[in-house]
Amino acid sequence: MKTKVSNLESRLKDSSTPEERAMTLFQLGWELKEESAEYSLDLAKEASEIATGLKDERLSALASFLESACYYLIGNYNSALSRLLELVPHFESLQDNYYKSHVLNWIGNCYFRLGDYAFALDYFTKSIKLKEEQKDRLGLAYSINDIGSVHQALGDYHKALEFYFQSLKIKQELGHEKSKAFTLNLIGTAYQKLGEDEKAIDYYLRSFEILQSVNDQRGMGITLSNLGELYQIGGDVEKAEQCYSQSLVYARLVRNRFNEAATLIRYGRLLLSKKSIDEAFSEIHLGMSIAVEMKAKEWIAEAHLALSQCYEFENNIASALMHFKQYHKVNEEIFSRESDRKMKTHFVQLETERSQKEAEIYRLKNIELVQANAMLQETMRRLKDSDQQKTLLLKQVREQSEALEKQSKEDSLTSLYNRRYLDKYLSIEFERAKRYDRPLSVAMADIDYFKKVNDRFSHQVGDRVLREVAQIFKKNSRISDVVARYGGEEFVLVMPETIKENAYIVCEKIRQSVETYDWKSIHPNLTLTISIGIAQSDDIDNYEKLIGKADENLYVAKDKGRNLVVT
């Protein structure tokens, strides 16, 4: 990055035309925006003035995009959002889908920071479609990351990890270290939420090591804040305090106000645990004031919760309850707004249902909450309502991403996992097996003489055979196993935590079930057998070689006369 910045600074000094200067200002500002957003904002404004004088619509749009990104990075999400929304039609008129896709993603991030998860998801999804068309793989990886963050914000941490690992794989293939560190940090946050602290620390430290190597102070500040929270939960107050202190230094150096607010509130909770109540109040109030200024509802809510805990410590029950109710109110506001906006997105797609759904939303919004006799009961009931709203929104999010997910993982004929999903799953499972020294077995299966089935009885019969064999695999494999159609008449069975001797027992059961199945129910002259090769991950370098070894053993089974299982 330093070399690139130096080259751009030299080009800026030597620029001979206004057009060249404006473009170089944009490129330099874009490179420096995370390190110094305010300086980049000045560069963007100068570029904008030049572009306006030249009446160059493209340069104006690029300068405005840089301005928007800088406003986002310093925490002024509303200013960023209003500018970004205006930019969409400009890039459409320029027929520039590359920048349009990135603008859509930044819009999604603004909505995400403002707590509007439904709108965020909608813009991330639109951005992904354009990036796929543009073959913008790095941009696609960022958008996939962001969809994972929406799932994480809604509490679906396993789904978030699926998206994070998908993004990480692309970034690893591209060799983009800085963005890889960003995803490693997010994976750490998901594992932390799942209570898998060792994994979380491992991913945080891997992220920090990369960020330190490229001197990304913004990223280091975010990762240190997350590490601090994890150490605090684990009871290591000294390490937590060190992390928070250094995180605040980085956050203030690069003016990452979102991370500053988050870290102050977390640090306030740590001070409360040390019974330093006055200092705790001071840090939490400062964090809340920043969050309120940014309209970052996530941390406004967390600040209210932390203040509630402080007042409870002082035995000031009235103030504690007031802040607890405010915490719940902000959370309820986030999720109720999400449900509303999510439905409105569906209305655009389903015009015939618009009136009916709008009437239903109006009715739901005007239902009066039943008044309980005790204030505590009312608060608990509101919390329950919030959980129900969250569950509803999560269901809607899953439904919206179902088509994309189905295409990426399911074989349309057999309803098994497809090869694309198998590669992703097996790479993760292989890494886990190696990291924790656990057994992993893989079986490669092939229907014997399947070509003769198609040639003799028709392709329709062949398709029915494939579907039935798929069902035999499902019925005879275990709940922890994953079955995929590898291609044609080949199937793969992944068996985590399984040595090859136990894998043999599972596969022999499948082989016998295929041999004894009533194939005459499909065609009077039909009989069928299957051959299977098994490999275990011991002493194998990567998952592709593991598949290859299973395939070798499959061919041994074929050479020995078929209808065999070979390890």
Coordinates of C-alpha atoms in Angstrom, one line a residue:
M1 CA 0.0 0.0 0.0
K2 CA 2.8 2.4 0.9
T3 CA 4.3 2.1 -2.6
K4 CA 0.9 2.7 -4.2
V5 CA 0.3 5.8 -2.1
S6 CA 3.8 7.1 -2.9
N7 CA 3.2 6.6 -6.6
L8 CA -0.2 8.4 -6.4
E9 CA 1.3 11.3 -4.4
S10 CA 4.0 11.7 -7.0
R11 CA 1.4 11.6 -9.8
L12 CA -0.7 14.2 -8.0
K13 CA 2.3 16.6 -8.0
D14 CA 3.0 16.0 -11.6
S15 CA -0.5 16.0 -12.9
S16 CA -0.8 18.1 -16.0
T17 CA -4.5 18.4 -16.5
P18 CA -7.5 19.0 -14.2
E19 CA -9.0 15.6 -15.3
E20 CA -5.8 13.8 -14.2
R21 CA -5.6 15.7 -10.9
A22 CA -9.2 14.9 -10.0
M23 CA -8.9 11.2 -10.8
T24 CA -5.6 11.0 -8.8
L25 CA -7.2 12.8 -5.9
F26 CA -10.0 10.2 -5.9
Q27 CA -7.6 7.2 -6.2
L28 CA -5.3 8.6 -3.4
G29 CA -8.3 9.3 -1.1
W30 CA -9.7 5.8 -1.7
E31 CA -6.3 4.3 -0.6
L32 CA -6.0 6.4 2.5
K33 CA -9.7 6.5 3.6
E34 CA -9.4 3.9 6.4
E35 CA -6.1 5.3 7.7
S36 CA -7.3 9.0 7.6
A37 CA -10.9 9.5 6.6
E38 CA -10.9 13.2 7.3
Y39 CA -7.9 13.8 5.0
S40 CA -9.5 11.7 2.3
L41 CA -12.6 13.7 2.7
D42 CA -10.7 16.9 1.9
L43 CA -9.2 15.1 -1.2
A44 CA -12.8 14.1 -2.2
K45 CA -14.1 17.7 -1.9
E46 CA -11.2 19.1 -4.0
A47 CA -11.9 16.4 -6.7
S48 CA -15.6 17.3 -6.6
E49 CA -14.9 21.0 -7.2
I50 CA -12.7 20.1 -10.2
A51 CA -15.2 17.7 -11.6
T52 CA -18.0 20.3 -11.2
G53 CA -16.0 22.9 -13.1
L54 CA -15.3 20.3 -15.9
K55 CA -19.0 19.2 -15.9
D56 CA -17.6 15.7 -15.8
E57 CA -20.5 13.5 -14.5
R58 CA -18.3 10.4 -13.9
L59 CA -15.6 12.3 -12.0
S60 CA -18.3 14.0 -9.9
A61 CA -19.9 10.6 -9.1
L62 CA -16.6 9.1 -8.1
A63 CA -15.7 12.1 -5.9
S64 CA -19.1 11.9 -4.2
F65 CA -18.6 8.1 -3.7
L66 CA -15.4 8.8 -1.9
E67 CA -17.1 11.5 0.2
S68 CA -19.8 9.1 1.2
A69 CA -17.3 6.4 2.2
C70 CA -15.4 8.9 4.4
Y71 CA -18.6 10.0 6.1
Y72 CA -19.4 6.4 6.8
L73 CA -15.9 5.7 8.2
I74 CA -16.1 8.6 10.6
G75 CA -19.5 7.5 11.8
N76 CA -21.8 10.0 10.0
Y77 CA -24.1 7.3 8.6
N78 CA -27.0 9.5 7.7
S79 CA -24.8 11.9 5.6
A80 CA -23.2 8.9 3.9
L81 CA -26.5 7.2 3.2
S82 CA -28.2 10.3 1.7
R83 CA -25.3 10.8 -0.7
L84 CA -25.0 7.1 -1.6
L85 CA -28.7 6.9 -2.4
E86 CA -28.4 9.8 -4.8
L87 CA -25.4 8.1 -6.5
V88 CA -27.3 5.0 -7.7
P89 CA -29.1 6.7 -10.6
H90 CA -25.9 8.5 -11.6
F91 CA -23.9 5.2 -12.0
E92 CA -27.0 3.7 -13.8
S93 CA -27.0 6.6 -16.3
L94 CA -23.2 6.0 -16.8
Q95 CA -24.0 2.3 -17.3
D96 CA -21.3 1.6 -14.7
N97 CA -22.4 -1.5 -12.9
Y98 CA -19.0 -2.0 -11.2
Y99 CA -19.4 1.2 -9.1
K100 CA -23.1 0.8 -8.8
S101 CA -22.6 -2.6 -7.2
H102 CA -20.2 -1.1 -4.7
V103 CA -22.5 1.8 -3.9
L104 CA -25.3 -0.6 -3.2
N105 CA -23.1 -2.5 -0.8
W106 CA -22.1 0.7 1.1
I107 CA -25.8 1.6 1.3
G108 CA -26.4 -1.8 2.9
N109 CA -23.6 -1.1 5.4
C110 CA -25.1 2.3 6.3
Y111 CA -28.5 0.7 7.0
F112 CA -26.8 -2.1 9.0
R113 CA -25.0 0.4 11.2
L114 CA -28.3 2.3 11.7
G115 CA -30.0 -0.9 12.8
D116 CA -32.1 -1.4 9.6
Y117 CA -31.2 -5.0 9.0
A118 CA -34.0 -5.7 6.5
F119 CA -32.9 -2.8 4.2
A120 CA -29.3 -3.8 4.7
L121 CA -30.0 -7.4 3.5
D122 CA -31.9 -6.1 0.5
Y123 CA -29.0 -3.9 -0.7
F124 CA -26.4 -6.6 0.0
T125 CA -28.4 -9.0 -2.1
K126 CA -28.7 -6.5 -5.0
S127 CA -25.0 -5.8 -4.8
I128 CA -24.2 -9.6 -5.0
K129 CA -26.2 -10.0 -8.2
L130 CA -24.3 -7.2 -10.0
K131 CA -20.9 -8.3 -8.7
E132 CA -21.5 -11.8 -10.0
E133 CA -22.4 -10.4 -13.4
Q134 CA -19.2 -8.3 -13.3
K135 CA -17.1 -11.2 -12.1
D136 CA -15.9 -9.0 -9.2
R137 CA -14.8 -11.7 -6.9
L138 CA -13.3 -9.5 -4.2
G139 CA -16.3 -7.3 -4.1
L140 CA -18.5 -10.4 -4.0
A141 CA -16.5 -11.7 -1.0
Y142 CA -17.2 -8.4 0.9
S143 CA -20.9 -8.6 0.2
I144 CA -21.1 -12.3 1.3
N145 CA -19.3 -11.2 4.5
D146 CA -21.9 -8.5 5.0
I147 CA -24.8 -10.9 4.6
G148 CA -23.1 -13.1 7.3
S149 CA -23.1 -10.0 9.6
V150 CA -26.8 -9.7 9.2
H151 CA -27.3 -13.3 10.2
Q152 CA -25.0 -12.8 13.2
A153 CA -26.9 -9.6 14.3
L154 CA -30.1 -11.7 14.3
G155 CA -28.5 -14.4 16.4
D156 CA -28.0 -17.1 13.7
Y157 CA -24.3 -17.6 14.3
H158 CA -24.0 -21.0 12.4
K159 CA -25.5 -19.4 9.3
A160 CA -23.2 -16.4 9.7
L161 CA -20.2 -18.7 9.8
E162 CA -21.3 -20.4 6.5
F163 CA -21.2 -17.0 4.8
Y164 CA -17.9 -15.9 6.5
F165 CA -16.1 -19.1 5.4
Q166 CA -17.4 -18.8 1.9
S167 CA -16.0 -15.2 1.8
L168 CA -12.7 -16.3 3.4
K169 CA -12.2 -19.0 0.7
I170 CA -12.5 -16.4 -2.1
K171 CA -10.1 -14.0 -0.4
Q172 CA -7.6 -16.8 0.2
E173 CA -7.8 -17.7 -3.5
L174 CA -7.2 -14.0 -4.4
G175 CA -4.4 -13.7 -1.9
H176 CA -5.9 -10.5 -0.5
E177 CA -4.4 -10.5 3.0
K178 CA -6.0 -7.3 4.4
S179 CA -9.6 -8.3 3.6
K180 CA -8.8 -11.9 4.7
A181 CA -8.0 -10.4 8.2
F182 CA -11.3 -8.6 8.2
T183 CA -13.1 -12.0 7.7
L184 CA -11.0 -13.8 10.2
N185 CA -12.0 -11.2 12.8
L186 CA -15.7 -11.8 12.0
I187 CA -15.3 -15.6 12.3
G188 CA -13.9 -14.9 15.7
T189 CA -16.9 -12.9 16.8
A190 CA -19.3 -15.7 15.6
Y191 CA -17.4 -18.3 17.5
Q192 CA -17.3 -16.0 20.6
K193 CA -21.1 -15.8 20.4
L194 CA -21.3 -19.6 20.2
G195 CA -19.2 -19.9 23.4
E196 CA -16.3 -21.5 21.5
D197 CA -13.7 -19.2 23.1
E198 CA -10.5 -21.1 22.0
K199 CA -11.6 -20.9 18.4
A200 CA -12.5 -17.2 18.8
I201 CA -9.1 -16.3 20.2
D202 CA -7.3 -18.2 17.5
Y203 CA -9.2 -16.4 14.7
Y204 CA -8.8 -13.0 16.5
L205 CA -5.0 -13.5 16.8
R206 CA -4.7 -14.7 13.2
S207 CA -6.5 -11.5 12.1
F208 CA -4.4 -9.2 14.3
E209 CA -1.2 -10.7 13.0
I210 CA -2.1 -9.9 9.4
L211 CA -3.4 -6.4 10.3
Q212 CA -0.2 -5.7 12.2
S213 CA 1.9 -6.8 9.2
V214 CA 0.1 -4.2 7.0
N215 CA -0.2 -1.6 9.7
D216 CA -4.0 -1.4 9.5
Q217 CA -4.7 0.6 12.6
R218 CA -8.4 0.7 12.0
G219 CA -8.6 -3.1 11.8
M220 CA -6.2 -3.6 14.8
G221 CA -8.5 -1.4 16.9
I222 CA -11.6 -3.4 16.1
T223 CA -9.9 -6.8 16.7
L224 CA -8.3 -5.6 20.0
S225 CA -11.7 -4.5 21.2
N226 CA -13.2 -7.9 20.4
L227 CA -10.3 -9.7 22.1
G228 CA -10.7 -7.5 25.2
E229 CA -14.3 -8.5 25.5
L230 CA -13.4 -12.1 25.2
Y231 CA -10.6 -11.8 27.9
Q232 CA -13.1 -10.0 30.1
I233 CA -15.7 -12.7 29.8
G234 CA -13.0 -15.3 30.6
G235 CA -12.0 -13.3 33.8
D236 CA -8.6 -12.1 32.6
V237 CA -9.2 -8.4 33.5
E238 CA -5.6 -7.3 33.0
K239 CA -5.4 -8.5 29.4
A240 CA -8.9 -7.1 28.7
E241 CA -7.9 -3.7 30.0
Q242 CA -4.7 -3.7 27.9
C243 CA -6.7 -4.6 24.8
Y244 CA -9.4 -1.9 25.4
S245 CA -6.7 0.8 26.1
Q246 CA -4.8 0.1 22.9
S247 CA -8.1 -0.3 20.9
L248 CA -9.1 3.2 22.0
V249 CA -5.7 4.6 20.9
Y250 CA -6.2 3.1 17.4
A251 CA -9.9 4.1 17.2
R252 CA -9.1 7.7 18.0
L253 CA -6.1 7.9 15.6
V254 CA -8.2 6.9 12.6
R255 CA -11.4 8.4 14.0
N256 CA -13.3 5.1 14.0
R257 CA -16.1 6.4 16.2
F258 CA -18.2 3.3 16.0
N259 CA -15.4 1.2 17.5
E260 CA -14.6 4.0 20.0
A261 CA -18.2 3.9 21.3
A262 CA -18.2 0.1 21.4
T263 CA -14.9 -0.1 23.3
L264 CA -15.9 2.6 25.8
I265 CA -19.1 0.8 26.7
R266 CA -17.3 -2.5 27.0
Y267 CA -14.6 -0.9 29.1
G268 CA -17.3 0.7 31.3
R269 CA -18.6 -2.8 32.0
L270 CA -15.1 -4.0 33.0
L271 CA -14.7 -1.0 35.4
L272 CA -18.1 -2.0 36.9
S273 CA -16.8 -5.5 37.5
K274 CA -13.8 -3.9 39.4
K275 CA -16.4 -1.9 41.4
S276 CA -15.0 1.4 40.0
I277 CA -18.5 2.7 39.6
D278 CA -17.8 6.4 38.9
E279 CA -15.3 5.6 36.2
A280 CA -17.7 3.0 34.8
F281 CA -20.5 5.6 34.5
S282 CA -18.1 8.1 32.8
E283 CA -16.9 5.7 30.1
I284 CA -20.4 4.3 29.4
H285 CA -21.9 7.8 29.1
L286 CA -19.1 8.9 26.8
G287 CA -19.7 5.8 24.6
M288 CA -23.4 6.4 24.6
S289 CA -23.0 10.1 23.5
I290 CA -20.9 9.0 20.5
A291 CA -23.4 6.2 19.6
V292 CA -26.3 8.6 19.9
E293 CA -24.5 11.1 17.6
M294 CA -24.0 8.4 15.0
K295 CA -27.5 7.0 15.6
A296 CA -25.9 3.6 16.1
K297 CA -28.8 1.8 17.7
E298 CA -26.9 -1.4 18.5
W299 CA -24.6 0.5 20.9
I300 CA -27.2 2.9 22.2
A301 CA -29.1 -0.2 23.4
E302 CA -25.9 -1.7 24.9
A303 CA -25.1 1.5 26.7
H304 CA -28.6 1.5 28.3
L305 CA -28.1 -2.1 29.4
A306 CA -24.7 -1.3 30.9
L307 CA -26.1 1.8 32.7
S308 CA -28.9 -0.4 34.0
Q309 CA -26.3 -2.7 35.5
C310 CA -24.4 0.2 37.1
Y311 CA -27.6 1.6 38.7
E312 CA -28.5 -1.9 39.9
F313 CA -25.0 -2.1 41.5
E314 CA -25.8 1.1 43.4
N315 CA -29.2 -0.3 44.4
N316 CA -30.9 2.5 42.5
I317 CA -33.7 0.2 41.2
A318 CA -35.8 2.9 39.6
S319 CA -33.0 4.2 37.4
A320 CA -31.9 0.6 36.7
L321 CA -35.4 -0.3 35.5
M322 CA -35.7 2.9 33.4
H323 CA -32.5 2.2 31.5
F324 CA -33.4 -1.5 31.1
K325 CA -36.7 -0.4 29.6
Q326 CA -34.8 2.0 27.3
Y327 CA -32.6 -0.9 26.2
H328 CA -35.6 -3.0 25.4
K329 CA -37.3 -0.1 23.6
V330 CA -34.3 0.5 21.3
N331 CA -34.1 -3.2 20.5
E332 CA -37.8 -3.4 19.8
E333 CA -37.6 -0.3 17.6
I334 CA -34.8 -2.0 15.5
F335 CA -36.7 -5.3 15.0
S336 CA -40.1 -3.8 14.5
R337 CA -38.8 -1.5 11.8
E338 CA -37.0 -4.4 10.2
S339 CA -40.1 -6.5 9.9
D340 CA -42.0 -3.6 8.4
R341 CA -39.4 -2.7 5.8
K342 CA -38.7 -6.3 5.0
M343 CA -42.4 -6.8 4.2
K344 CA -42.4 -3.6 2.1
T345 CA -39.6 -5.1 0.0
H346 CA -41.8 -8.1 -0.7
F347 CA -44.7 -5.8 -1.6
V348 CA -42.7 -4.4 -4.5
Q349 CA -42.2 -8.0 -5.8
L350 CA -45.8 -9.1 -5.1
E351 CA -48.0 -6.2 -6.1
T352 CA -51.2 -8.3 -5.9
E353 CA -50.8 -8.8 -2.2
R354 CA -49.9 -5.2 -1.4
S355 CA -53.2 -3.9 0.0
Q356 CA -53.8 -7.0 2.1
K357 CA -50.3 -7.0 3.7
E358 CA -50.3 -3.3 4.4
A359 CA -53.6 -3.6 6.1
E360 CA -52.2 -6.4 8.2
I361 CA -49.1 -4.5 9.2
Y362 CA -51.3 -1.5 10.1
R363 CA -53.5 -3.7 12.3
L364 CA -50.5 -5.3 14.0
K365 CA -48.9 -2.0 14.7
N366 CA -52.0 -0.7 16.4
I367 CA -52.5 -3.6 18.7
E368 CA -52.4 -2.4 22.3
L369 CA -50.1 -4.3 24.6
V370 CA -51.9 -5.9 27.5
Q371 CA -51.1 -3.9 30.7
A372 CA -49.7 -6.1 33.4
N373 CA -50.2 -5.3 37.1
A374 CA -46.5 -5.3 37.9
M375 CA -43.8 -3.3 36.0
L376 CA -41.4 -6.3 36.0
Q377 CA -44.1 -8.6 34.3
E378 CA -44.7 -5.9 31.7
T379 CA -40.9 -5.7 30.9
M380 CA -40.6 -9.4 30.7
R381 CA -43.5 -9.7 28.3
R382 CA -42.0 -7.0 26.1
L383 CA -38.8 -8.9 26.0
K384 CA -40.8 -12.0 24.9
D385 CA -42.5 -9.9 22.1
S386 CA -39.1 -8.7 21.0
D387 CA -37.8 -12.3 20.7
Q388 CA -40.9 -13.2 18.6
Q389 CA -40.3 -10.3 16.3
K390 CA -36.7 -11.3 16.0
T391 CA -37.7 -14.9 15.2
L392 CA -40.2 -13.7 12.5
L393 CA -37.5 -11.5 10.9
L394 CA -35.0 -14.3 11.0
K395 CA -37.5 -16.5 9.2
Q396 CA -38.0 -13.9 6.6
V397 CA -34.3 -13.5 6.1
R398 CA -33.9 -17.2 5.6
E399 CA -36.7 -17.3 3.1
Q400 CA -35.2 -14.4 1.1
S401 CA -31.8 -16.2 0.8
E402 CA -33.3 -19.6 0.2
A403 CA -33.1 -19.5 -3.6
L404 CA -29.4 -18.4 -3.6
E405 CA -28.5 -21.0 -1.0
K406 CA -30.4 -23.8 -2.7
Q407 CA -28.6 -23.1 -6.0
S408 CA -25.2 -23.1 -4.3
K409 CA -25.6 -26.4 -2.4
E410 CA -28.3 -28.7 -3.7
D411 CA -28.4 -31.2 -6.6
S412 CA -31.7 -30.6 -8.4
L413 CA -32.2 -34.3 -9.4
T414 CA -31.4 -36.1 -6.1
S415 CA -31.9 -33.3 -3.5
L416 CA -28.5 -34.3 -2.1
Y417 CA -25.7 -31.7 -1.6
N418 CA -23.9 -30.9 -4.9
R419 CA -20.2 -30.9 -5.6
R420 CA -19.8 -27.2 -5.1
Y421 CA -21.2 -27.4 -1.5
L422 CA -19.2 -30.6 -0.9
D423 CA -15.9 -28.8 -1.7
K424 CA -16.7 -26.0 0.7
Y425 CA -17.9 -28.3 3.5
L426 CA -15.1 -30.8 3.1
S427 CA -12.4 -28.1 3.1
I428 CA -13.7 -26.7 6.4
E429 CA -14.1 -30.2 8.0
F430 CA -10.7 -31.3 6.8
E431 CA -9.1 -28.2 8.4
R432 CA -11.0 -28.9 11.6
A433 CA -9.9 -32.5 11.7
K434 CA -6.3 -31.6 11.2
R435 CA -6.4 -28.7 13.7
Y436 CA -7.8 -30.8 16.5
D437 CA -6.3 -34.1 15.4
R438 CA -9.6 -35.8 14.9
P439 CA -10.4 -38.7 12.4
L440 CA -12.2 -37.9 9.1
S441 CA -13.3 -40.6 6.6
V442 CA -14.6 -40.0 3.0
A443 CA -16.2 -42.6 0.8
M444 CA -16.5 -42.4 -3.0
A445 CA -19.3 -44.6 -4.5
D446 CA -20.1 -45.4 -8.1
I447 CA -23.2 -47.3 -9.4
D448 CA -22.0 -50.4 -11.3
Y449 CA -22.7 -50.4 -15.0
F450 CA -24.9 -47.4 -14.8
K451 CA -24.5 -46.6 -18.5
K452 CA -26.2 -49.8 -19.3
V453 CA -29.2 -48.8 -17.2
N454 CA -29.6 -45.6 -19.3
D455 CA -28.9 -47.4 -22.6
R456 CA -31.1 -50.4 -21.9
F457 CA -34.0 -49.0 -19.9
S458 CA -34.0 -45.2 -20.8
H459 CA -32.7 -42.1 -19.1
Q460 CA -36.0 -41.7 -17.2
V461 CA -35.3 -45.0 -15.5
G462 CA -31.7 -43.9 -14.9
D463 CA -33.0 -40.7 -13.1
R464 CA -35.3 -42.8 -10.9
V465 CA -32.3 -45.0 -10.0
L466 CA -30.2 -42.0 -9.0
R467 CA -33.0 -40.7 -6.8
E468 CA -33.5 -44.1 -5.1
V469 CA -29.8 -44.6 -4.5
A470 CA -29.7 -41.1 -3.0
Q471 CA -32.5 -42.1 -0.6
I472 CA -30.6 -45.3 0.3
F473 CA -27.6 -43.2 1.2
K474 CA -29.7 -40.9 3.4
K475 CA -31.5 -43.7 5.2
N476 CA -28.4 -45.7 6.0
S477 CA -25.9 -42.9 6.8
R478 CA -25.8 -41.2 10.2
I479 CA -27.1 -37.8 11.2
S480 CA -23.5 -36.4 11.4
D481 CA -22.6 -37.6 7.9
V482 CA -22.9 -35.5 4.7
V483 CA -24.0 -37.1 1.4
A484 CA -23.4 -35.4 -1.9
R485 CA -23.8 -36.2 -5.6
Y486 CA -20.3 -35.9 -7.0
G487 CA -21.3 -36.1 -10.6
G488 CA -23.1 -38.5 -12.9
E489 CA -23.6 -41.8 -11.0
E490 CA -20.9 -40.9 -8.4
F491 CA -21.7 -40.2 -4.8
V492 CA -19.5 -39.0 -1.9
L493 CA -20.1 -39.7 1.8
V494 CA -18.3 -37.5 4.4
M495 CA -18.0 -39.0 7.9
P496 CA -16.6 -36.7 10.5
E497 CA -15.1 -38.1 13.7
T498 CA -15.0 -41.6 12.0
I499 CA -12.1 -44.0 11.5
K500 CA -12.0 -46.0 8.3
E501 CA -13.0 -49.2 10.1
N502 CA -16.2 -47.7 11.3
A503 CA -16.7 -46.0 7.9
Y504 CA -16.5 -49.5 6.4
I505 CA -19.4 -50.7 8.5
V506 CA -21.6 -47.8 7.3
C507 CA -20.7 -48.3 3.7
E508 CA -21.1 -52.0 3.7
K509 CA -24.7 -51.4 5.0
I510 CA -25.3 -49.1 2.1
R511 CA -23.8 -51.5 -0.4
Q512 CA -26.1 -54.3 0.9
S513 CA -29.1 -52.1 0.8
V514 CA -28.5 -51.2 -2.8
E515 CA -28.0 -54.9 -3.8
T516 CA -31.2 -56.1 -2.0
Y517 CA -33.4 -53.2 -3.0
D518 CA -36.5 -54.1 -5.0
W519 CA -35.3 -52.6 -8.3
K520 CA -38.0 -54.5 -10.2
S521 CA -40.5 -52.0 -8.8
I522 CA -38.8 -49.5 -11.3
H523 CA -38.4 -52.0 -14.2
P524 CA -39.0 -55.8 -14.2
N525 CA -35.5 -56.6 -15.6
L526 CA -33.5 -54.1 -13.5
T527 CA -30.9 -55.2 -10.9
L528 CA -28.2 -52.9 -9.4
T529 CA -25.1 -52.9 -7.3
I530 CA -22.6 -50.3 -6.1
S531 CA -18.9 -50.1 -5.5
I532 CA -17.3 -48.0 -2.8
G533 CA -13.8 -46.8 -1.9
I534 CA -12.9 -45.3 1.5
A535 CA -10.1 -43.1 2.7
Q536 CA -9.1 -41.6 6.1
S537 CA -7.5 -38.2 6.5
D538 CA -4.4 -39.4 8.4
D539 CA -1.1 -38.5 6.6
I540 CA -3.0 -36.7 3.8
D541 CA -2.2 -33.0 3.1
N542 CA -5.5 -31.6 1.8
Y543 CA -9.1 -32.5 1.2
E544 CA -8.6 -32.9 -2.6
K545 CA -6.0 -35.7 -2.0
L546 CA -8.4 -37.3 0.5
I547 CA -11.1 -37.4 -2.3
G548 CA -8.4 -38.7 -4.7
K549 CA -7.4 -41.5 -2.3
A550 CA -11.1 -42.6 -1.9
D551 CA -11.4 -42.6 -5.7
E552 CA -8.3 -44.8 -6.0
N553 CA -9.9 -47.3 -3.6
L554 CA -13.1 -47.2 -5.6
Y555 CA -11.2 -48.3 -8.7
V556 CA -9.7 -51.1 -6.7
A557 CA -13.2 -52.2 -5.9
K558 CA -14.1 -52.0 -9.6
D559 CA -11.0 -54.1 -10.6
K560 CA -11.9 -56.8 -8.0
G561 CA -15.3 -57.4 -9.6
R562 CA -17.5 -54.6 -8.3
N563 CA -20.2 -54.7 -5.6
L564 CA -17.4 -54.3 -3.0
V565 CA -16.3 -51.8 -0.3
V566 CA -12.5 -51.2 -0.2
T567 CA -10.5 -49.3 2.4

